[in-house]
Short mmCIF file of C-alpha atoms and ligand atoms in Angstrom, two decimals:
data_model
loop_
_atom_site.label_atom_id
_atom_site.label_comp_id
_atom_site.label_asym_id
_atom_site.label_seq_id
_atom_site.Cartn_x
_atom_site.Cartn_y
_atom_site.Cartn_z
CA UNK A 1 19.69 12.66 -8.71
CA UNK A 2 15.44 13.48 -8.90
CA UNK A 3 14.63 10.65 -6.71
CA UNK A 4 11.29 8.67 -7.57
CA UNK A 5 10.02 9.04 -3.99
CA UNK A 6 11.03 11.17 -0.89
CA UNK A 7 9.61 11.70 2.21
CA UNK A 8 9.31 15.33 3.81
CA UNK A 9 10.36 15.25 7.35
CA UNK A 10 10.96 18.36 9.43
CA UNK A 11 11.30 19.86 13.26
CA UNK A 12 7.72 19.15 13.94
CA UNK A 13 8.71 15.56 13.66
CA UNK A 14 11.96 15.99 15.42
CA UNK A 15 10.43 17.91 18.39
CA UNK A 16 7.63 15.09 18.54
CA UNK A 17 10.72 12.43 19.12
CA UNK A 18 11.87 14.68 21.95
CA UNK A 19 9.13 14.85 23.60
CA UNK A 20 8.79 10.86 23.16
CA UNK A 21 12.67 11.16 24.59
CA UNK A 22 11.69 13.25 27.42
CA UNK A 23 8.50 11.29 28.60
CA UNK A 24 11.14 8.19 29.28
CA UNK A 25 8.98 6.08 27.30
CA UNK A 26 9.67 5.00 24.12
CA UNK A 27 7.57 1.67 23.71
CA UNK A 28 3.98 0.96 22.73
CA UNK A 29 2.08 3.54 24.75
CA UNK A 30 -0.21 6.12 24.49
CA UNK A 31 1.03 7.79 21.31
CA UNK A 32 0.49 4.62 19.14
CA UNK A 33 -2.78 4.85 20.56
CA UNK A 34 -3.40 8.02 19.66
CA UNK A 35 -2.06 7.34 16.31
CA UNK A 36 -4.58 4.76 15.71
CA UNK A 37 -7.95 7.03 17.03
CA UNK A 38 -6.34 9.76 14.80
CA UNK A 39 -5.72 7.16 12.24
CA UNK A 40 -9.25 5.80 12.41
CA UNK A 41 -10.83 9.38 12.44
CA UNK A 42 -8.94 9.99 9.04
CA UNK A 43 -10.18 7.26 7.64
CA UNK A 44 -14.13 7.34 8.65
CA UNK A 45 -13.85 4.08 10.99
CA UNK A 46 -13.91 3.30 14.62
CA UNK A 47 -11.34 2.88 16.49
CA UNK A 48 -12.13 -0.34 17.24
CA UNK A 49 -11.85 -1.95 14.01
CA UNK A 50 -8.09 -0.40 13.37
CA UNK A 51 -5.03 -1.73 14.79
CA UNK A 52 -1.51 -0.51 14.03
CA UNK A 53 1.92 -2.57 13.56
CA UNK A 54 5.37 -2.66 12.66
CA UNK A 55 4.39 -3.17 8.73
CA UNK A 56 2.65 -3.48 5.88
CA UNK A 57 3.68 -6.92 5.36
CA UNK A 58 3.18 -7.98 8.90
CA UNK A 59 -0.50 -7.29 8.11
CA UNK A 60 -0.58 -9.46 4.85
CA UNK A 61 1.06 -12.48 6.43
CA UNK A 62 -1.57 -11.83 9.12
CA UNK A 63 -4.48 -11.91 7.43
CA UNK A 64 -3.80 -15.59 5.91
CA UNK A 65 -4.50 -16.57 10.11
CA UNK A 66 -7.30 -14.15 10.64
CA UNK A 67 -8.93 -15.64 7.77
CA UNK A 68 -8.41 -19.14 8.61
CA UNK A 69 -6.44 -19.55 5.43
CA UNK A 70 -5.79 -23.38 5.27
CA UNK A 71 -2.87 -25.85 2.99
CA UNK A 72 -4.34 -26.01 -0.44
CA UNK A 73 -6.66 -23.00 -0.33
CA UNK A 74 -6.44 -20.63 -3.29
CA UNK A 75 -5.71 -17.18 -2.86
CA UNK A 76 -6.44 -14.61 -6.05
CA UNK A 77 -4.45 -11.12 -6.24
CA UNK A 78 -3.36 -9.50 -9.16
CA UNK A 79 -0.05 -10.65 -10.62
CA UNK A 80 1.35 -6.53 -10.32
CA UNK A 81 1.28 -6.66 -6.65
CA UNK A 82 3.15 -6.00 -4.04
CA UNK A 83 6.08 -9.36 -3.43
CA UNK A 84 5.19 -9.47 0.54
CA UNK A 85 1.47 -10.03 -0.40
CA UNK A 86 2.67 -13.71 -2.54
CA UNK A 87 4.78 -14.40 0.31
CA UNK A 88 2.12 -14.35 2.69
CA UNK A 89 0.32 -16.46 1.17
CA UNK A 90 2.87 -19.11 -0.21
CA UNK A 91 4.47 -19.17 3.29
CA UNK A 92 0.91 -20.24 5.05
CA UNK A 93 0.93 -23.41 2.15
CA UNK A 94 -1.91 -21.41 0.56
CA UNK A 95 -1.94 -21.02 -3.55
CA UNK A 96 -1.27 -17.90 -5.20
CA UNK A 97 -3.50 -17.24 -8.21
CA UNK A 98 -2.10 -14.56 -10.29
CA UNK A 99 -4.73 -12.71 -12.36
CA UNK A 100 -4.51 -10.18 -15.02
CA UNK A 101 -5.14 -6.44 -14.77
CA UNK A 102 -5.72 -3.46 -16.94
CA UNK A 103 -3.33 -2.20 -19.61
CA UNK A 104 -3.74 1.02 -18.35
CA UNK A 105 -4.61 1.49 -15.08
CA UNK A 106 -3.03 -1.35 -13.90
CA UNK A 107 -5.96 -2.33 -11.71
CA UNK A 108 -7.50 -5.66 -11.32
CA UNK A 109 -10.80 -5.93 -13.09
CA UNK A 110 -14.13 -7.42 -11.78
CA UNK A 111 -13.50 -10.05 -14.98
CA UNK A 112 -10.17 -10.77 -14.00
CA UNK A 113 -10.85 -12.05 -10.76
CA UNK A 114 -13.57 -14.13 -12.00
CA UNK A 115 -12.06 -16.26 -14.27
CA UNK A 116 -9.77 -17.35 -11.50
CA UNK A 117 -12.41 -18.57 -9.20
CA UNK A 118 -12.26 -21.88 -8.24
CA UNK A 119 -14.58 -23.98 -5.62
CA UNK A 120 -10.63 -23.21 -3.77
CA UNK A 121 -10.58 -19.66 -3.76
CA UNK A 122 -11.05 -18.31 -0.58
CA UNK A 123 -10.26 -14.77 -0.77
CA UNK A 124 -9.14 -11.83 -3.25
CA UNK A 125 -6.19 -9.57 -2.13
CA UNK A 126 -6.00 -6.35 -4.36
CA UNK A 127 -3.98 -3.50 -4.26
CA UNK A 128 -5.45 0.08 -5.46
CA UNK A 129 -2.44 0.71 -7.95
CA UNK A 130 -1.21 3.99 -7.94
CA UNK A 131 -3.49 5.32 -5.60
CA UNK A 132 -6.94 4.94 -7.62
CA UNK A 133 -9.38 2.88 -6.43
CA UNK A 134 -10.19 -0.51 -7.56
CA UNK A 135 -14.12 -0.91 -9.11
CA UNK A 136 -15.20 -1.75 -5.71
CA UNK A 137 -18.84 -2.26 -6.18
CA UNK A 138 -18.15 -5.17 -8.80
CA UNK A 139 -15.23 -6.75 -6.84
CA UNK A 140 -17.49 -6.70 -3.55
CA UNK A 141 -20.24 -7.83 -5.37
CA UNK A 142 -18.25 -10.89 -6.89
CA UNK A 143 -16.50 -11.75 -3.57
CA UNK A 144 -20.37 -11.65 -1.80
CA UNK A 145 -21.85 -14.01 -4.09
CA UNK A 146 -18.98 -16.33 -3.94
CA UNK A 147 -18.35 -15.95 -0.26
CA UNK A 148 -14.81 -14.47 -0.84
CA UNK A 149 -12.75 -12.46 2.03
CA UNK A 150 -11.79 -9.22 0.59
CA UNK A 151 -8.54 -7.99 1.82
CA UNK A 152 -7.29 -4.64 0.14
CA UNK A 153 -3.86 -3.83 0.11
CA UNK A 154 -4.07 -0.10 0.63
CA UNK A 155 -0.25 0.96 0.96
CA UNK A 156 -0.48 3.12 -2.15
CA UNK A 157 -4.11 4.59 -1.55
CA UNK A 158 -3.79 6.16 2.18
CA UNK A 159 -6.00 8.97 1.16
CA UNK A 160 -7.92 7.31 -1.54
CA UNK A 161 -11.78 7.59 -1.78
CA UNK A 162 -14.34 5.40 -3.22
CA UNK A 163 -17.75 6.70 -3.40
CA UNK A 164 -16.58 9.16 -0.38
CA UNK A 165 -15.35 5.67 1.56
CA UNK A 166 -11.45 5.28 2.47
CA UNK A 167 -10.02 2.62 0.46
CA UNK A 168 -9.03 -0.09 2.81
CA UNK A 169 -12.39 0.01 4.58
CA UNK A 170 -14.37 -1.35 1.98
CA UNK A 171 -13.58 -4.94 2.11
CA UNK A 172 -12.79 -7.36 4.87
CA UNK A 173 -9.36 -6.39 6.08
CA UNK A 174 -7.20 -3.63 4.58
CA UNK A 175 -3.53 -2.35 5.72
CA UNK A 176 -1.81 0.79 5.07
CA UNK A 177 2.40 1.52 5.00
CA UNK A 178 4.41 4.12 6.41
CA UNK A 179 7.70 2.46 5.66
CA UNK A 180 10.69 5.10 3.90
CA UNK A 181 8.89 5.30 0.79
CA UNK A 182 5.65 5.65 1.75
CA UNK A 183 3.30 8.79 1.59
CA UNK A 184 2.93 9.38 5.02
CA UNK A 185 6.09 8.03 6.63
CA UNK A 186 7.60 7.08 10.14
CA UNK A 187 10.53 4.41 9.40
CA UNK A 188 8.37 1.50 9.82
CA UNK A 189 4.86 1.10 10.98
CA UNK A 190 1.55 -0.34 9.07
CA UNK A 191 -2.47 0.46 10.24
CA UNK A 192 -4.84 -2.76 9.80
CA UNK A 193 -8.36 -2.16 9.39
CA UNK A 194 -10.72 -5.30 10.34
CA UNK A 195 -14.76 -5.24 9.15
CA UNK A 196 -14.97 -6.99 12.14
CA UNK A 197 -14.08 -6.07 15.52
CA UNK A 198 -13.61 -9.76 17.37
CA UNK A 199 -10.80 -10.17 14.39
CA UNK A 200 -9.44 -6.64 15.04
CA UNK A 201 -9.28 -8.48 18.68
CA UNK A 202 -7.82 -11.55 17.20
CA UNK A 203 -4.97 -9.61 15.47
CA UNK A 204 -3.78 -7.69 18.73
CA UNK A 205 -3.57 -10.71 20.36
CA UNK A 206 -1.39 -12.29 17.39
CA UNK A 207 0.68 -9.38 17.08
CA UNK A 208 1.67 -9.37 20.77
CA UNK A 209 2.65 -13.24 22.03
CA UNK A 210 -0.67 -14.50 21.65
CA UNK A 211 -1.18 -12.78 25.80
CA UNK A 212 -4.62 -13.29 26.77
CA UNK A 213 -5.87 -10.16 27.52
CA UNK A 214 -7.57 -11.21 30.60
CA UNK A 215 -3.55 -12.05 31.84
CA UNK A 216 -0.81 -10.42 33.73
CA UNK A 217 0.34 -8.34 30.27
CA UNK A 218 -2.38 -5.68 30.55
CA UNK A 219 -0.91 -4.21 33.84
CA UNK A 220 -4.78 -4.52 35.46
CA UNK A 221 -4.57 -7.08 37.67
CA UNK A 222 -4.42 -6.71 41.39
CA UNK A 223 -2.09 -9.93 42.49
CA UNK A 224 0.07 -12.22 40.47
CA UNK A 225 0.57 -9.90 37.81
CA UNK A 226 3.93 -11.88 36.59
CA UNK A 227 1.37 -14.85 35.79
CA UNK A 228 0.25 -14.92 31.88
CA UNK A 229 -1.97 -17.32 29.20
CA UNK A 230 -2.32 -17.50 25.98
CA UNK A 231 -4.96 -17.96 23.16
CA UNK A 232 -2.61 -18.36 20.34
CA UNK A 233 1.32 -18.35 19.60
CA UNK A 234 1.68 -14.71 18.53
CA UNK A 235 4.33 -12.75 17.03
CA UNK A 236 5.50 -9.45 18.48
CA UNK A 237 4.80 -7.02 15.95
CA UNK A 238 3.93 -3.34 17.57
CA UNK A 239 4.18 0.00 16.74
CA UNK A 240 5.87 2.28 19.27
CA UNK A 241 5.84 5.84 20.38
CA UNK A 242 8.92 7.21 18.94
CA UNK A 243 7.24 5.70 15.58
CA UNK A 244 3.67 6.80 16.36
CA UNK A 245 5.16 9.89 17.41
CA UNK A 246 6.34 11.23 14.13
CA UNK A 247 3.35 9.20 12.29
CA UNK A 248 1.05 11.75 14.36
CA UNK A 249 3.03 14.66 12.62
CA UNK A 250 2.61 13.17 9.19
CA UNK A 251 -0.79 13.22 9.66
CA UNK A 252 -1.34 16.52 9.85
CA UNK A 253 0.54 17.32 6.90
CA UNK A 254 -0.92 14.65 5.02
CA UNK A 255 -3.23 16.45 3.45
CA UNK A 256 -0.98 19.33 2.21
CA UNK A 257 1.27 16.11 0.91
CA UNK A 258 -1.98 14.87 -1.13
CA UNK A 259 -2.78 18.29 -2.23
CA UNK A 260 1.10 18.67 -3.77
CA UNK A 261 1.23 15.57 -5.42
CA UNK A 262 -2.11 15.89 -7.37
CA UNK A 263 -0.63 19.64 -8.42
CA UNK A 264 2.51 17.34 -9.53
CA UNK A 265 0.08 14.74 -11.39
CA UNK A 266 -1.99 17.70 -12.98
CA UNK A 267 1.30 19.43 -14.50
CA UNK A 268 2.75 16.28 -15.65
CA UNK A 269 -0.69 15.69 -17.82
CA UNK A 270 -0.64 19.38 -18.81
CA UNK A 271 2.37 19.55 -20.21
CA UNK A 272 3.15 15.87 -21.64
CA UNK A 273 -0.61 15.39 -23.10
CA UNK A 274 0.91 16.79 -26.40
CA UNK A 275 4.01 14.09 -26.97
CA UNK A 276 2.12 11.64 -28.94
CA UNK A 277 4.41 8.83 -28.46
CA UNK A 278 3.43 9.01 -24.37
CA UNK A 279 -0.02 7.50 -23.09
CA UNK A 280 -0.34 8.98 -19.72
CA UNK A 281 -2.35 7.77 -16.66
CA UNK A 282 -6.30 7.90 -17.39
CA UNK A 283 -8.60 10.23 -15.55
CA UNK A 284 -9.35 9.56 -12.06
CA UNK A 285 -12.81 7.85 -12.01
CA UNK A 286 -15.23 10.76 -11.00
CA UNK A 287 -16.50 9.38 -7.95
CA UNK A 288 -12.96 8.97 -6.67
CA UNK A 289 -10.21 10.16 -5.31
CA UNK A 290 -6.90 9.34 -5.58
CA UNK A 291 -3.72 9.24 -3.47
CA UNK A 292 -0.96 10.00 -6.30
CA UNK A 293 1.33 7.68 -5.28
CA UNK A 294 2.89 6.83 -8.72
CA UNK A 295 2.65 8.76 -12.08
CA UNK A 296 3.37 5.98 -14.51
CA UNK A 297 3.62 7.05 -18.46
CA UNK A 298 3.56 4.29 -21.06
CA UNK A 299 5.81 4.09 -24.42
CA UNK A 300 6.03 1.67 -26.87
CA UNK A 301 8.36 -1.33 -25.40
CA UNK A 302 11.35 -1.00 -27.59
CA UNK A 303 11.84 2.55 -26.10
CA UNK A 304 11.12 2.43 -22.59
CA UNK A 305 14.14 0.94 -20.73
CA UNK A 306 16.03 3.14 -23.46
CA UNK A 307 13.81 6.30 -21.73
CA UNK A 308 14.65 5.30 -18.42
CA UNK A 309 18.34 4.67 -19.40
CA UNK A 310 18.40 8.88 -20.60
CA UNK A 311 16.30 9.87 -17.49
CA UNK A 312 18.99 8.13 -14.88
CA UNK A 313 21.98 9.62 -17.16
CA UNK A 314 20.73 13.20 -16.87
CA UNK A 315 19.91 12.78 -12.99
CA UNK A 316 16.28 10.96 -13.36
CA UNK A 317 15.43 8.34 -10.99
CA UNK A 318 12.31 6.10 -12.21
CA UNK A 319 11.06 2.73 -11.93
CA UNK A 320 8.36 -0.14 -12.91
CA UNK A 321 6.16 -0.60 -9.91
CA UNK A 322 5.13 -3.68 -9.36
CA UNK A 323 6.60 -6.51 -11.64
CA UNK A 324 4.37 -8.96 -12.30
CA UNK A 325 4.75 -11.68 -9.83
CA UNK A 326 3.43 -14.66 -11.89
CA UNK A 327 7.09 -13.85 -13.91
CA UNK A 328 8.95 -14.77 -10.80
CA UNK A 329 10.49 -17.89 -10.60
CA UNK A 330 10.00 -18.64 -7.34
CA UNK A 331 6.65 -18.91 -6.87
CA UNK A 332 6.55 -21.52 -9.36
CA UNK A 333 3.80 -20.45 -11.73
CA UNK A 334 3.15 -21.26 -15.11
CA UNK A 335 1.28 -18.29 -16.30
CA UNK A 336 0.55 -16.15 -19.49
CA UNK A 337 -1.47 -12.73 -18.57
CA UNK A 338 -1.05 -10.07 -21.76
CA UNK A 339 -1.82 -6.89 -19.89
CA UNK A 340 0.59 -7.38 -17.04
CA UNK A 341 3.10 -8.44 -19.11
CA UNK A 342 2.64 -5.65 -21.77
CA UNK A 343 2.63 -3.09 -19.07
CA UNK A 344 5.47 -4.34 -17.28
CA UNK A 345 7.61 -3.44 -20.12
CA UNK A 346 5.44 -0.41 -21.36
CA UNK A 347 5.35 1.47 -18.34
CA UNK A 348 7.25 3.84 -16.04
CA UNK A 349 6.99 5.51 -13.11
CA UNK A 350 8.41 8.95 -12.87
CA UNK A 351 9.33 10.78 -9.86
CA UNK A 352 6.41 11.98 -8.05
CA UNK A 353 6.99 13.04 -4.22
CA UNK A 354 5.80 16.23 -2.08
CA UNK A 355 9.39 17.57 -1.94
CA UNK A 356 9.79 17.81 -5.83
CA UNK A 357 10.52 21.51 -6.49
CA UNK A 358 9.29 23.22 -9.38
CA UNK A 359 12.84 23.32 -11.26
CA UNK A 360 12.18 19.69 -10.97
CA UNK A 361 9.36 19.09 -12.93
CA UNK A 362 10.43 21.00 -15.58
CA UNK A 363 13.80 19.23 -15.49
CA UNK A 364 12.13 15.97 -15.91
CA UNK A 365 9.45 17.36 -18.32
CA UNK A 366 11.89 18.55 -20.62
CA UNK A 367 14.18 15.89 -20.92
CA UNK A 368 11.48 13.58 -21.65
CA UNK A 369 10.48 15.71 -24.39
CA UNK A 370 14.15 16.12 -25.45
CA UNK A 371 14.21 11.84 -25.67
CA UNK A 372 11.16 12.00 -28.02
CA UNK A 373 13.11 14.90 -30.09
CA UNK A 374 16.51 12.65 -30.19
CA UNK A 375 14.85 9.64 -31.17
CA UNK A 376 12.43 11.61 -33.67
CA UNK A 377 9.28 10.30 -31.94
C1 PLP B 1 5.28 -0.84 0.55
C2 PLP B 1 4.20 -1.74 0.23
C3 PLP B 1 3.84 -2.79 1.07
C4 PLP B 1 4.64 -3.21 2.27
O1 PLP B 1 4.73 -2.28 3.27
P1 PLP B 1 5.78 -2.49 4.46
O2 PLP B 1 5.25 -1.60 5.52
O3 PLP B 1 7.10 -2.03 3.92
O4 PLP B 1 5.78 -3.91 4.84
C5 PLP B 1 2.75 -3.57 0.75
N1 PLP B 1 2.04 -3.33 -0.36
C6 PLP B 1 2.35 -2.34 -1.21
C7 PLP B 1 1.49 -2.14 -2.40
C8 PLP B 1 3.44 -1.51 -0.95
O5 PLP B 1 3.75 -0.54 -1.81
#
């Protein structure tokens, strides 16, 4: 089986976890610091205002607390997002207010958000689908004049660039994955950015009891060392060094990783631009960059679960990324919004990973054009 994603993982990553082995300790040290200076330096940012932890989700749930989310509060993201970023903010009592997004690019849309506002919304969570950036100069501009938190979702835009700034720095808060199917990827571990540094405070001190750094915990005081307080009940949600040990590897190669995937994307386009029955993923936005975390095509929706039926029967893996939350039950919402729901069952993502060979592509190229030929599209 092609599998949809796949991480690359070699001895660099392997000696890195021996050396972790060797050093006798394995817990939060100094690699996951490291990790997060190298992290920050990738992205543009201080050090200060980044933080790592166990996940992406960890960092969602989070920032309903850092932003004083309260009971009753709305909370607007677009209805294809990710499922941990509803939870977040269902669990804290908070409202989810599913929005629409663009046919195409999936992306929420400065008019989208707007129509949602309310004298409850407090802040916008928005995800960068696919890796291309969100119009962030009209969302930011919104969210300023309406005194909204911004918190960007970044787990599919790692390397992603608007107007030369990292996605994930551009609003309040932003959080980037390295879980198993991930771009860059370690097992589990997440990087929060904070616009401001007392919160990136605040959030170390959640994700680790609550300690008061002033206490026994950081190892710096003279007597009574066993002795602790606290300025909040935190969780315990760390990074450690056998995790920040191969995340340190995958950032080196991250850039060879980015560099694959767009030569995936840009032979996908080449060759599938001529089957008119496929819409393909629009240009990236020229003062952009994007990650290439999915390639999604779009059919017409009486063929596309057939498409993905033929692609899994001749060794295929794809997927819909992400289905449209305001269509799960469980969150209780009573919601129509036509693009979502069009793409959800217009569009699929096809394998695109830095270990897809070239046999591969043509593999998956070809039977996709052989579906169109069977079903005389
Ligand atoms: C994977 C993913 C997450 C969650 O990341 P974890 O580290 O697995 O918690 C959040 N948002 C999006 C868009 C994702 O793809």
């Amino acid at each position: 089986m092609i599998n949809i994603f796949q991480p690359q993982l070699g001895k660099e990553e392997l000696e890195a976890i021996k050396n972790v082995f060797d050093s006798n300790w394995i817990g939060k040290g100094k690699l996951t610091f490291e990790f997060e200076k190298k992290f920050a330096d990738f992205l543009n940012t201080t050090y200060q205002n980044i933080r790592s932890t166990n996940c992406c989700t960890e960092g969602l749930f989070l920032s309903m607390q850092l932003f004083n989310i309260r009971p009753g509060d709305e909370i607007i993201m677009p209805t294809i997002s990710f499922v941990g970023a509803g939870n977040a903010v269902c669990a804290n009592n908070a409202k989810p207010v599913f929005c629409d997004v663009d046919k195409r690019t999936l992306n929420v849309r400065v008019q989208d958000i707007e129509k949602k506002i309310t004298k409850k919304t407090k802040a916008i969570i928005l995800i960068h689908y696919a890796g291309v950036p969100c119009d962030m100069d009209k969302i930011m501009d919104l969210a300023k004049t309406n005194k909204l938190y911004v918190i960007e979702d970044s787990a599919c835009s790692i390397s992603s660039t608007y107007k030369s700034k990292s996605c994930g720095t551009i609003g309040d808060m932003g959080m980037w994955s390295f879980d198993a199917m991930k771009i860059l990827v370690c097992g589990d571990g997440s990087m929060l950015y904070l616009k401001d540094e007392e919160l990136a405070q605040k959030a170390e001190e959640l994700m680790y009891f609550g300690l008061d750094r002033k206490s026994g915990f950081s190892n710096s005081v003279d007597s009574k060392w066993w002795e602790f307080e606290l300025s909040c009940y935190g969780h315990r949600s760390i990074m450690n060094d056998i995790t920040a040990a191969i995340a340190l590897e995958q950032l080196k190669k991250l850039p060879r990783f980015i560099d694959i995937r767009k030569r995936v994307h840009d032979i996908y386009s080449a060759q599938l631009k001529s089957l008119p029955w496929v819409d393909l993923p629009l240009e990236i936005p020229p003062d952009c960059t994007s990650s290439y975390y999915f390639y999604h095509i779009q059919v017409n929706q009486n063929i596309r679960d057939k498409l993905a039926l033929f692609l899994k029967e001749n060794g295929i893996y794809t997927t819909f990324r992400y289905y449209p939350l305001h269509l799960v039950k469980y969150y209780g919402v009573n919601e129509k919004l036509d693009n979502a729901e069009d793409a959800a069952t217009s569009t699929l993502c096809i394998p695109i990973h830095h270990s897809l060979t070239d046999s591969d592509i043509d593999i998956i190229i070809s039977k996709i054009k052989e579906f169109g030929k069977i079903n005389h599209l």
